[in-house]
Tab-separated table of C-alpha atoms in Angstrom:
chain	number	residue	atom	x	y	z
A	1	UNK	CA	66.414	48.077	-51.353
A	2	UNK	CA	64.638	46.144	-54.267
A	3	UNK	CA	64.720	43.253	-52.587
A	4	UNK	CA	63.350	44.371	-49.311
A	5	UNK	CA	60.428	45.597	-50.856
A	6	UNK	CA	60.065	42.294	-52.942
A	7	UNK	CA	59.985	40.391	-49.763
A	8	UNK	CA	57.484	42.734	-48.152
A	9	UNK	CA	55.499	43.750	-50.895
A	10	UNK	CA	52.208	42.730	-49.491
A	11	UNK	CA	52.611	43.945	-45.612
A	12	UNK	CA	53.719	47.119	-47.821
A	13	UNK	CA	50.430	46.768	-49.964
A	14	UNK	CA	48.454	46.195	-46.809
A	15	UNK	CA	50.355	49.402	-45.286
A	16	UNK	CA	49.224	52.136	-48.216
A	17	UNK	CA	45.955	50.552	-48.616
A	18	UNK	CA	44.983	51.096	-45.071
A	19	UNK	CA	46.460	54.930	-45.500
A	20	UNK	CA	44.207	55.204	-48.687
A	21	UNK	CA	41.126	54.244	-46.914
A	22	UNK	CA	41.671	56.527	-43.721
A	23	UNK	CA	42.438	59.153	-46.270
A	24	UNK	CA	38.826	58.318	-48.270
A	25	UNK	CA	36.864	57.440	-44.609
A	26	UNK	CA	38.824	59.991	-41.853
A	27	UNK	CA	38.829	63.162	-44.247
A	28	UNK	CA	35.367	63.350	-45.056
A	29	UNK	CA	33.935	65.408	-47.780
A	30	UNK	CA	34.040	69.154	-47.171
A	31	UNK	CA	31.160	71.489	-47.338
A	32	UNK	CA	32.513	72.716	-50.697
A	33	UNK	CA	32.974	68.883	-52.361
A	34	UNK	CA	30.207	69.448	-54.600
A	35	UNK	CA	29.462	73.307	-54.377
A	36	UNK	CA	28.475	73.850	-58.486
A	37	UNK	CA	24.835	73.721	-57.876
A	38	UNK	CA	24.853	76.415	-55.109
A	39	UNK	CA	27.244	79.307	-56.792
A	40	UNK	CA	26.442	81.594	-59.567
A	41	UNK	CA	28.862	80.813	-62.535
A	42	UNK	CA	27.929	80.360	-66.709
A	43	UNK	CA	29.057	77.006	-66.722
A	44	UNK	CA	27.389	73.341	-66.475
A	45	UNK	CA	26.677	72.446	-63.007
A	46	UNK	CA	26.429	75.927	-61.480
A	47	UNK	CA	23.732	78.237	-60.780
A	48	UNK	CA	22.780	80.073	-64.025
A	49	UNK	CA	23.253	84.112	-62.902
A	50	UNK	CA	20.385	85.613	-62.919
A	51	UNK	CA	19.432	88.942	-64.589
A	52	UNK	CA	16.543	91.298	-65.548
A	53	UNK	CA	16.072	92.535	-69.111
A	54	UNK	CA	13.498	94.111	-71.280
A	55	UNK	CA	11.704	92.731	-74.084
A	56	UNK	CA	11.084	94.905	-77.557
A	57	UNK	CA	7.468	96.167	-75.703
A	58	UNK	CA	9.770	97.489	-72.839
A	59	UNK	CA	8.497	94.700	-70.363
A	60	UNK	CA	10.600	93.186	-67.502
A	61	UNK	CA	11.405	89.486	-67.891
A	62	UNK	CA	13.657	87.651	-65.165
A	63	UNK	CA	15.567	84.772	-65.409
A	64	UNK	CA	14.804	83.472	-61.592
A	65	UNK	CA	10.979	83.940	-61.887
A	66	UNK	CA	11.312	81.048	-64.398
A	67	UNK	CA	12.022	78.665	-61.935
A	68	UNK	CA	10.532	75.159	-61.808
A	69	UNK	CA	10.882	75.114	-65.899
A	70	UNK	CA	13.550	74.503	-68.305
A	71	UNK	CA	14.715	77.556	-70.059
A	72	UNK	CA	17.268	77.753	-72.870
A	73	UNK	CA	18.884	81.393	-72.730
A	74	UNK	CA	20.682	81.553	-76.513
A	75	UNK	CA	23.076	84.804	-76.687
A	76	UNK	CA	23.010	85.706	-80.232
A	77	UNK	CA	23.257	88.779	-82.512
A	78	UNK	CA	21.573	89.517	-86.163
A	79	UNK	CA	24.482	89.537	-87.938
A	80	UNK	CA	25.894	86.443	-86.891
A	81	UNK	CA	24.881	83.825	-89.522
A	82	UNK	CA	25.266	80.979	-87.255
A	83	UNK	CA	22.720	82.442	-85.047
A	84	UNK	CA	20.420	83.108	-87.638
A	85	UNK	CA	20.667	79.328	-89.237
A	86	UNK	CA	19.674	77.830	-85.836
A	87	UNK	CA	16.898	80.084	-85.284
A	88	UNK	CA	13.930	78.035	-87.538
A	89	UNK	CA	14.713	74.993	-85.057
A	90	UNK	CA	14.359	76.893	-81.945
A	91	UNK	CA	11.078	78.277	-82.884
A	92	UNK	CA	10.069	74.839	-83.836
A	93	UNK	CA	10.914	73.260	-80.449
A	94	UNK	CA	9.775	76.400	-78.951
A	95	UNK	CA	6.350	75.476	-80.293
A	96	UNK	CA	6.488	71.789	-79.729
A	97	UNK	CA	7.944	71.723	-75.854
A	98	UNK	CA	6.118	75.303	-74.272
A	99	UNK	CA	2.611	73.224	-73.252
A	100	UNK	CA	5.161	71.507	-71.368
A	101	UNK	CA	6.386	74.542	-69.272
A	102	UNK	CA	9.576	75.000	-71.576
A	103	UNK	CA	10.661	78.417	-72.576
A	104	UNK	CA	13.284	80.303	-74.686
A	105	UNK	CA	14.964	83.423	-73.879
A	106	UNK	CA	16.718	84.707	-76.893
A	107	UNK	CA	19.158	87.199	-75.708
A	108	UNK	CA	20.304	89.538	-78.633
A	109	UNK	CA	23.316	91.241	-77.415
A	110	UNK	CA	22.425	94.904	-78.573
A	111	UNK	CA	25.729	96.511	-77.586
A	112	UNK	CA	27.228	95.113	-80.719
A	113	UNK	CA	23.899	94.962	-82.486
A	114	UNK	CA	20.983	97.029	-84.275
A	115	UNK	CA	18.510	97.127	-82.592
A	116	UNK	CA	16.376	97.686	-85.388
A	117	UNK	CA	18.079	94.757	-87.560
A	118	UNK	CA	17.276	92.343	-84.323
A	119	UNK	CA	13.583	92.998	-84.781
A	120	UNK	CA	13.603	92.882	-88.413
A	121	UNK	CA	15.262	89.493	-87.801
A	122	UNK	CA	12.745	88.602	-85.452
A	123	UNK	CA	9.495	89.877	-87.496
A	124	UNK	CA	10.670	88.284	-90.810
A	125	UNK	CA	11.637	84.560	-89.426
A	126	UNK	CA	8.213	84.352	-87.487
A	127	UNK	CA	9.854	84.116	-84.287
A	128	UNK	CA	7.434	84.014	-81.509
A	129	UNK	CA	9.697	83.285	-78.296
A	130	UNK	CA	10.496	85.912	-76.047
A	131	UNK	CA	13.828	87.885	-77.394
A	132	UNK	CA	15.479	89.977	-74.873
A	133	UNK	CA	17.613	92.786	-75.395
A	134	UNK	CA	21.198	93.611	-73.613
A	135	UNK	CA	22.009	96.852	-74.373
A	136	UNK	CA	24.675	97.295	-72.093
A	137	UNK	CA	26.541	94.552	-72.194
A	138	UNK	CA	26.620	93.173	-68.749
A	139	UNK	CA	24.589	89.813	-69.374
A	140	UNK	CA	26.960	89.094	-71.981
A	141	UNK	CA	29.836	89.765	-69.464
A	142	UNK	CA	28.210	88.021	-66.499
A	143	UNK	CA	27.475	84.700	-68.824
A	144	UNK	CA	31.321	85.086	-70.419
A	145	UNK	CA	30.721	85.004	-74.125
A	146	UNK	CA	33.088	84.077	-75.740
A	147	UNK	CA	31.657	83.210	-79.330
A	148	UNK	CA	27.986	83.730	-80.870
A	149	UNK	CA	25.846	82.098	-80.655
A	150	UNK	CA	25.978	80.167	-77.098
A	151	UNK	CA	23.608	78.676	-75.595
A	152	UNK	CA	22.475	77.255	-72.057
A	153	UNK	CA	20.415	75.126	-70.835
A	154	UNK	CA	19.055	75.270	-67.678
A	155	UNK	CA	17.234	72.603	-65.715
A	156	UNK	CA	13.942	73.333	-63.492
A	157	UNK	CA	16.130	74.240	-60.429
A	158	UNK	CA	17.704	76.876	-62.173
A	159	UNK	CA	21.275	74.884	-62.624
A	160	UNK	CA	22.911	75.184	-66.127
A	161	UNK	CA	23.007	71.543	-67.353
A	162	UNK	CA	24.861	72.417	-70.557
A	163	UNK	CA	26.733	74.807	-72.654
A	164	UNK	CA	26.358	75.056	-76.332
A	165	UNK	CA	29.251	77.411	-77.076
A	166	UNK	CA	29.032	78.333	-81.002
A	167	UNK	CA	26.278	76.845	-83.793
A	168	UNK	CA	24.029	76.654	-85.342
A	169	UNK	CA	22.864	73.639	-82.991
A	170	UNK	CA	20.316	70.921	-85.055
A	171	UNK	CA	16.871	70.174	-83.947
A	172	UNK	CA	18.390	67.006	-82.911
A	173	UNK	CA	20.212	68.538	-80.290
A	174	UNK	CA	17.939	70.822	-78.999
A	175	UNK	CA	15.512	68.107	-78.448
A	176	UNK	CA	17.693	65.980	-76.908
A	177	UNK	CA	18.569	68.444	-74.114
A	178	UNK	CA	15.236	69.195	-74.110
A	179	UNK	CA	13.655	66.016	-73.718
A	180	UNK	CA	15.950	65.656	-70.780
A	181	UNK	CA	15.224	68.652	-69.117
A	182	UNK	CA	11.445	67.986	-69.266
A	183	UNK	CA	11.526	64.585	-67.919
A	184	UNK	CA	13.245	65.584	-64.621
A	185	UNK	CA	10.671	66.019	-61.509
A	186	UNK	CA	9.830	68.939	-60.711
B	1	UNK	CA	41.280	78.697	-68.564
B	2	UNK	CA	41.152	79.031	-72.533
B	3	UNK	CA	37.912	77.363	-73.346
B	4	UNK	CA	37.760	78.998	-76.465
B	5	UNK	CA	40.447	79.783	-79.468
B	6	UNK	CA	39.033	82.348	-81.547
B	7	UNK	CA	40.986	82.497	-84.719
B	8	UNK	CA	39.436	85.377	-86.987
B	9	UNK	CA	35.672	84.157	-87.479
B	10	UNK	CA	36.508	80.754	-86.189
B	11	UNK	CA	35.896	79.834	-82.406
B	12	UNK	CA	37.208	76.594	-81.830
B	13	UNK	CA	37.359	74.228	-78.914
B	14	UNK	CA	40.957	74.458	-77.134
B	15	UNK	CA	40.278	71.798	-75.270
B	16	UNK	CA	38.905	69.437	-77.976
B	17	UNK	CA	42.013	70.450	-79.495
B	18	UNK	CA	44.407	69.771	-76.725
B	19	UNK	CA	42.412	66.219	-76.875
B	20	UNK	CA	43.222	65.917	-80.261
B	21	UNK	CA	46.886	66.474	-79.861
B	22	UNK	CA	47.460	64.823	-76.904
B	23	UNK	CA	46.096	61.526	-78.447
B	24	UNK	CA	48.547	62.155	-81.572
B	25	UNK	CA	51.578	62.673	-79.476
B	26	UNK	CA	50.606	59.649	-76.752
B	27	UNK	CA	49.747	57.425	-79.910
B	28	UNK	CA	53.240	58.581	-81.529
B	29	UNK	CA	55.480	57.472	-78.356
B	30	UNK	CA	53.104	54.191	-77.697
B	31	UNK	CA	53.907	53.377	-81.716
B	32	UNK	CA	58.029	54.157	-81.108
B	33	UNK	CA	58.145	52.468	-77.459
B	34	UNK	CA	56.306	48.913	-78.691
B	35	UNK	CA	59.605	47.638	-79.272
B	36	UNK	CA	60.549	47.818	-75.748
B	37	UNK	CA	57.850	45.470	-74.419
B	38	UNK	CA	57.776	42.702	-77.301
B	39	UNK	CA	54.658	44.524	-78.892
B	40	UNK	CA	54.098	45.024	-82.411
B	41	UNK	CA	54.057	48.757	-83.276
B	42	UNK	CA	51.347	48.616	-86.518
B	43	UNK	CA	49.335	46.610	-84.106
B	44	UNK	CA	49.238	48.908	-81.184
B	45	UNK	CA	48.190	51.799	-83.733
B	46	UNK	CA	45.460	50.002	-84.973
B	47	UNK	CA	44.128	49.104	-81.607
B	48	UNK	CA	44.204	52.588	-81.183
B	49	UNK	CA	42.097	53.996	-83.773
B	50	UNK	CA	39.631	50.744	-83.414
B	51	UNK	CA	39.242	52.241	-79.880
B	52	UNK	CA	38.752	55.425	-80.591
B	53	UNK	CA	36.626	54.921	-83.688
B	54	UNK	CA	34.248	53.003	-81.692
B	55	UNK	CA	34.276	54.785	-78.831
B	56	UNK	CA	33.375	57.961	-80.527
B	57	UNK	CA	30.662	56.304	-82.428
B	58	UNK	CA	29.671	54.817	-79.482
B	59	UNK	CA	29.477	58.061	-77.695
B	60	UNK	CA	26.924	59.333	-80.139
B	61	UNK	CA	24.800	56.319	-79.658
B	62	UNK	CA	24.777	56.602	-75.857
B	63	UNK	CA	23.738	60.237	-76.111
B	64	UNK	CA	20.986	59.138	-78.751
B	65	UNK	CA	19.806	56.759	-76.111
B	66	UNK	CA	19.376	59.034	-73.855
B	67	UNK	CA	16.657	60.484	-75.657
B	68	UNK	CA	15.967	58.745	-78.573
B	69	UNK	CA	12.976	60.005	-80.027
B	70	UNK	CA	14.443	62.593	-81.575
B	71	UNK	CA	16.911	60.222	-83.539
B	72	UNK	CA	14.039	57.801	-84.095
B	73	UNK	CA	12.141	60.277	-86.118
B	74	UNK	CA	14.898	61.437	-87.670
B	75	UNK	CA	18.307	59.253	-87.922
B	76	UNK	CA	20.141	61.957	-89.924
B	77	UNK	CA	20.149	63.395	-86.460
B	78	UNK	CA	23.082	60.776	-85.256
B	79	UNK	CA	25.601	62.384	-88.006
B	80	UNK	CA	25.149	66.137	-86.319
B	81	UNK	CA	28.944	67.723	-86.301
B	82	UNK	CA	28.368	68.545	-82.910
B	83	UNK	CA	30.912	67.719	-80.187
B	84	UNK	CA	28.002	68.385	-77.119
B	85	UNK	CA	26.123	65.336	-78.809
B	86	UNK	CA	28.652	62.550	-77.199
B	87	UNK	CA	28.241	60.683	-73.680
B	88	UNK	CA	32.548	60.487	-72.774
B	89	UNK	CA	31.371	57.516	-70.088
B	90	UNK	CA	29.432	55.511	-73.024
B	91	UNK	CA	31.686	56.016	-75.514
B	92	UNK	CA	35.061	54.760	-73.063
B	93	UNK	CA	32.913	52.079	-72.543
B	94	UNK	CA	32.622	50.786	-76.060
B	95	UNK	CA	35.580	51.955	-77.065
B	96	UNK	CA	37.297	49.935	-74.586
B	97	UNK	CA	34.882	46.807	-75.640
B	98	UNK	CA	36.125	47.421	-79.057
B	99	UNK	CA	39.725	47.282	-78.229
B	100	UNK	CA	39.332	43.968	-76.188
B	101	UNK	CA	37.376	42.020	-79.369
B	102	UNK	CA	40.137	43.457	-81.598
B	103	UNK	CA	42.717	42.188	-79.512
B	104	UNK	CA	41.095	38.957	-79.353
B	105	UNK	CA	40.347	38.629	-82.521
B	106	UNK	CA	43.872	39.597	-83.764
B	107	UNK	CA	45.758	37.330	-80.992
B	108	UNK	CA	47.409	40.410	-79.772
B	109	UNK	CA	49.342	38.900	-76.354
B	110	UNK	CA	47.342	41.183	-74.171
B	111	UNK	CA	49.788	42.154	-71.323
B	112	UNK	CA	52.615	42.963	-73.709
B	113	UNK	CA	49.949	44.847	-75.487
B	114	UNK	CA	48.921	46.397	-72.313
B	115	UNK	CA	52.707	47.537	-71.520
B	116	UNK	CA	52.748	49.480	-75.075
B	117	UNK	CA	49.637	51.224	-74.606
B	118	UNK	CA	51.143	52.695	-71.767
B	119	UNK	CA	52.575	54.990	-73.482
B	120	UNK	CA	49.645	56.183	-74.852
B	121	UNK	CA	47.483	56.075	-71.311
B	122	UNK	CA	50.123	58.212	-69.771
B	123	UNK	CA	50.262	60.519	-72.512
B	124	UNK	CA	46.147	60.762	-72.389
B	125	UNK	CA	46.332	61.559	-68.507
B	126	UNK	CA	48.433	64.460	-69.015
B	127	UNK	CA	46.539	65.132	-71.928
B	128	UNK	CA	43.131	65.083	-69.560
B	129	UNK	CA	45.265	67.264	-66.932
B	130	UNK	CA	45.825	70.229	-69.439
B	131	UNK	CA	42.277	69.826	-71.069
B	132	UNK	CA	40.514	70.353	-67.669
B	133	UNK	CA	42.424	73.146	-66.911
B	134	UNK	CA	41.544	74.721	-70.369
B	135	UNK	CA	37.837	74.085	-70.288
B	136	UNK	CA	37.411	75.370	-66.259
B	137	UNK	CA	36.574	71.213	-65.367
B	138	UNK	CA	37.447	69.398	-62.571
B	139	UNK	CA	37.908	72.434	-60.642
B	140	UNK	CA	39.180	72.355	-57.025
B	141	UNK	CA	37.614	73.147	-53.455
B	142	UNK	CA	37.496	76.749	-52.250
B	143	UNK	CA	40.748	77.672	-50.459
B	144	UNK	CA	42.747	80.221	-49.028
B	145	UNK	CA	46.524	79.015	-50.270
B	146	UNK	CA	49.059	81.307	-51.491
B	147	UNK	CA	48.961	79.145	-54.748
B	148	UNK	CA	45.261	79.197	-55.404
B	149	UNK	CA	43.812	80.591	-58.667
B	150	UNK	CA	40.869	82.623	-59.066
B	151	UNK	CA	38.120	80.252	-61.086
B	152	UNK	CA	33.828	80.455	-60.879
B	153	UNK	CA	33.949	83.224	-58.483
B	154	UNK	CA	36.363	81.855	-55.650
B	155	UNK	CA	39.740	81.480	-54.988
B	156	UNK	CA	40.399	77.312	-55.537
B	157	UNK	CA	42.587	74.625	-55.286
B	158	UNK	CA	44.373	74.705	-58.813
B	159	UNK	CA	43.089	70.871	-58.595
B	160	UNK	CA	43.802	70.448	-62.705
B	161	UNK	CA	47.318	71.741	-62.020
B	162	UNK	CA	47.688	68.895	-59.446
B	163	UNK	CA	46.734	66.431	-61.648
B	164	UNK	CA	48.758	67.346	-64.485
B	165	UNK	CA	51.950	67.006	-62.036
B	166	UNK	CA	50.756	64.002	-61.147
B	167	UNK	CA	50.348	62.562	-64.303
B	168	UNK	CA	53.924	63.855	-65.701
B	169	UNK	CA	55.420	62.315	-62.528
B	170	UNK	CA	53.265	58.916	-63.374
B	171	UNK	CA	54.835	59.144	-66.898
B	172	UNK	CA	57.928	59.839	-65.690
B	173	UNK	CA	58.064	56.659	-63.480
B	174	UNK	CA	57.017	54.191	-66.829
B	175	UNK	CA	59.233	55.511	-68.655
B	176	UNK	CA	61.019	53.033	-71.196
B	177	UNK	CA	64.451	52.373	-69.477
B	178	UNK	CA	63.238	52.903	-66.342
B	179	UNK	CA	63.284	49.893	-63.532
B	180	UNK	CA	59.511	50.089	-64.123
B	181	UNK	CA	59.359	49.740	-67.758
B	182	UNK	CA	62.930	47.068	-67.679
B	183	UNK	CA	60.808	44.690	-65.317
B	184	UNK	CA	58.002	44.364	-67.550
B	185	UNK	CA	60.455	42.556	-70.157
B	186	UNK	CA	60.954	40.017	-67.597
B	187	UNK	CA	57.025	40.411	-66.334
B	188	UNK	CA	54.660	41.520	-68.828
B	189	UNK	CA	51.909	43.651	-67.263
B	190	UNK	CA	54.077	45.012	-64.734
B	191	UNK	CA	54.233	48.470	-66.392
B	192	UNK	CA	50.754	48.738	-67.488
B	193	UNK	CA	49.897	47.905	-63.396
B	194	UNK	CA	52.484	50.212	-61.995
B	195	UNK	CA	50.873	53.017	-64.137
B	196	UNK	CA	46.984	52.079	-62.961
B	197	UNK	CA	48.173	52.214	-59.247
B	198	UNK	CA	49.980	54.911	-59.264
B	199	UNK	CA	47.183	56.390	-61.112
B	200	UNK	CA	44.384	55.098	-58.653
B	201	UNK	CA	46.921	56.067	-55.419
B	202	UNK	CA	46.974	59.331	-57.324
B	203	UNK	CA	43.162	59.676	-57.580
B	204	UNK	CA	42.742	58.204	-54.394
B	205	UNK	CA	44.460	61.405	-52.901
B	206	UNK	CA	43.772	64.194	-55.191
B	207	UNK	CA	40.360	63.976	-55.456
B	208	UNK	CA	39.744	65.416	-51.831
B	209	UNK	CA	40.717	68.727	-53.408
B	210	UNK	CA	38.457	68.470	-55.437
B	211	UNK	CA	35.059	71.124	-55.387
B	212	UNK	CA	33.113	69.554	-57.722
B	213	UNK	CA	33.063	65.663	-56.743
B	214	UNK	CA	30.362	63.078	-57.338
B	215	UNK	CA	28.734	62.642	-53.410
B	216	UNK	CA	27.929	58.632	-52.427
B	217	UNK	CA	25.453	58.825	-49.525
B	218	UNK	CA	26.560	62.437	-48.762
B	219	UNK	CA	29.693	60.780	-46.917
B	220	UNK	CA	32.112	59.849	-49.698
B	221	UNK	CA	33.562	60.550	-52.820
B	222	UNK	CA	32.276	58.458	-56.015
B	223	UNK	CA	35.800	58.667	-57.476
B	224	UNK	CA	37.920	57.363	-54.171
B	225	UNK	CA	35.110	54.737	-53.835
B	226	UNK	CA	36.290	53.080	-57.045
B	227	UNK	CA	40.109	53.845	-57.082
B	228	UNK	CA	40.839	51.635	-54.253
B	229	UNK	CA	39.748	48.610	-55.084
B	230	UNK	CA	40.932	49.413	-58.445
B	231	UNK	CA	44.487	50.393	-56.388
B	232	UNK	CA	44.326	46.934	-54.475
B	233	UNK	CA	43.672	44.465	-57.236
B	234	UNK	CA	47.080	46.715	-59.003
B	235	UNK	CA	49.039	46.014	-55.812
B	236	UNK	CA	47.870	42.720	-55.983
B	237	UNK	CA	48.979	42.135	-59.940
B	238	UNK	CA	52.537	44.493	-59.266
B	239	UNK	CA	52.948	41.535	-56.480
B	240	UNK	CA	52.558	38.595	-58.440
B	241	UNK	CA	54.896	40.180	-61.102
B	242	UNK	CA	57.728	40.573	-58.219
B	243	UNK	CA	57.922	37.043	-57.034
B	244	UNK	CA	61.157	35.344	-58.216
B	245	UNK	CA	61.138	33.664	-61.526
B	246	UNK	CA	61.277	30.243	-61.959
B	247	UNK	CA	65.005	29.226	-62.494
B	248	UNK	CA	65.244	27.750	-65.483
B	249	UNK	CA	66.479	23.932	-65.258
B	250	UNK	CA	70.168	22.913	-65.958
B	251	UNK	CA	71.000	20.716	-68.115
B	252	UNK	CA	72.123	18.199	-65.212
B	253	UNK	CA	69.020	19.179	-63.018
B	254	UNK	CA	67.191	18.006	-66.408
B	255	UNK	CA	69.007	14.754	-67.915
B	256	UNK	CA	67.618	11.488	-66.542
């Protein structure tokens, strides 16, 4: 048997190479090959979920109507001293990157929070980015979180580009992403 | 899909942690299988760690070039503790540059070499197999099978479960004492190109079940577009290492 395939090695090689490319040129790629930018899902490559929530004057933001500019959505709480740490840099590139169309929506996940201590929080860091509250739980629950804080970002098309899962992240990072984000066409 | 271990207040990466093992173990059996391809065990671990040193420096310095400025204002920024701040195709890419110089510059024979670190390639594919299917990457196509899973909303192809067989079966097939691994004493390289067709064949075929592949000209998969000709120039090599060896000269065929 060894030997037979020793002495026809390369009719053999000839033989799977032509079956590999009728595989790669006669099965073409499916509809659903590359399907992450078209289906809701809290990971990178997907379609962030969208969602409605109020802000602390009781007005109505939405994730979709934010389309065309990068938004970071950051899931965080007031106790969680990660979240807190990496707050200072996300009000600084808050400040530096919005004339540029960027945006933060700081998502404090009420359900397992004060209210009250979120806006304390909020009032005594000098945080000027829109925080959003989720009192029920169910943005938390349709973006999995697992650990606070985590963070998305999500690219002008409204596709998460990355996932930041636990912190506090450095202004490095954020700017990074950032920068990235902001030099894609619109 | 477990892409987080929370262990009291700390959340940490099950996949990064799979990685981490999975290098360990493959590292271990490329260290204790040396011997069987003429390699020198110390040497192979070093090789190792120069490769992964520099590729995960290197990975930080391809993110950082991908938007330098804010590293360029700041270079403390390049020592952030953050696993999101690494590019995986930059940092193979030195990594693997780094291995080749410290080959070269050490004289390592570099198919014997090649046949050791095998052990460790094998052990990283099943490694990458497991990881994926932690972390919810490399997810398969929509389908309706009796064996799909439930993953981003849709029933898929468990595609990283594929792979993982795949890659045990791969393993399985270099195995020292196997007729693979036994040739390669005879033919260095053999193993090392047995494992990268296999590999590419294995690529080659899986990656149609794939829902999340890179598109070339909306016709064809990025990933099958490179692991043929990366399959033929293994067939190629596997074939030059199966032609008959020389037989040695007698001493009559060689006196005067």
């Amino acid at each position: 048997m060894m030997n037979w395939i020793n002495r026809n090695w390369t009719l053999l090689s000839i033989l799977v190479l032509a079956v590999g490319l009728g595989w790669m040129v006669f099965l073409p790629p499916l509809a659903e090959a590359a399907t992450g930018g078209r289906i809701p899902a809290p990971r990178e490559g997907f379609l962030a979920p969208d969602f409605t929530l109020q802000n602390a004057q009781g007005q109505t933001v939405r994730l979709s109507d934010l389309r065309g500019n990068p938004v970071l959505v950051n899931m965080w709480a007031s106790w969680c001293p990660p979240c807190q740490a990496e707050m200072p840099d996300m009000q600084k590139v808050y400040e530096m990157y919005a004339p540029q169309g960027f945006t933060i929506l700081a998502i404090n996940t009420a359900y397992q929070d004060q209210k009250s201590s979120a806006l304390d929080f909020v009032a005594q860091r000098g945080l000027t980015f829109p925080v959003l509250f989720d009192l029920d739980g169910s943005v938390s629950s349709q973006y999995m979180v697992r650990a606070m804080p985590t963070s998305f970002f999500i690219d002008r098309q409204g596709i998460i580009r990355r996932v930041v899962t636990g912190g506090p992240m450095s202004e490095g990072l954020l700017r990074a992403e950032i920068e990235q984000l902001l030099r894609e066409d619109r | 899909m477990l892409p987080i271990l929370q262990i009291g207040p700390l959340a940490l990466p099950a996949p990064a942690l799979i990685l981490l093992v999975g290098f360990w173990i493959g590292l271990d059996l490329a260290e204790k299988h040396a011997h069987h391809f003429g390699a020198d065990p110390k040497a192979i671990y070093n090789l190792a760690l120069v490769a992964m040193i520099a590729g995960l420096v290197g990975a930080r310095f391809a993110y950082a070039a991908q938007s330098p400025g804010p590293f360029l204002e700041n270079p403390l920024n390049l020592l952030t503790p953050r696993p999101q701040m690494l590019d995986s195709a930059g940092g193979t890419m030195i990594g693997l540059l780094a291995a080749l110089v410290y080959g070269w510059l050490r004289k390592l024979p570099l198919w014997s070499t090649l046949d050791a670190a095998t052990s460790l390639l094998s052990a990283l594919a099943v490694t990458l197999g497991l990881v994926n299917f932690a972390s919810g990457d490399a997810f398969g196509a929509p389908a309706q099978l009796p064996w799909a899973i439930q993953l981003w909303g849709e029933a898929r192809h468990p595609s990283q479960v594929y792979e993982t067989l795949a890659a045990l079966l791969i393993a399985a097939i270099v195995w020292p004492g196997r007729p693979v691994a036994q040739h390669s004493r005879l033919r260095p390289g053999f193993r090392f190109w047995v494992f990268l067709a296999l590999s590419a064949g294995a690529r080659l075929f899986l990656e149609t079940f794939r829902g999340d592949s890179t598109l070339v000209w909306n016709a064809f998969r990025q990933a099958q577009l490179i692991a043929w000709p990366v399959l033929a120039v293994s067939l190629w090599q596997i074939g030059r290492r199966l032609e008959p060896l020389p037989r040695p000269a007698s001493p009559e065929e060689g006196a005067p």
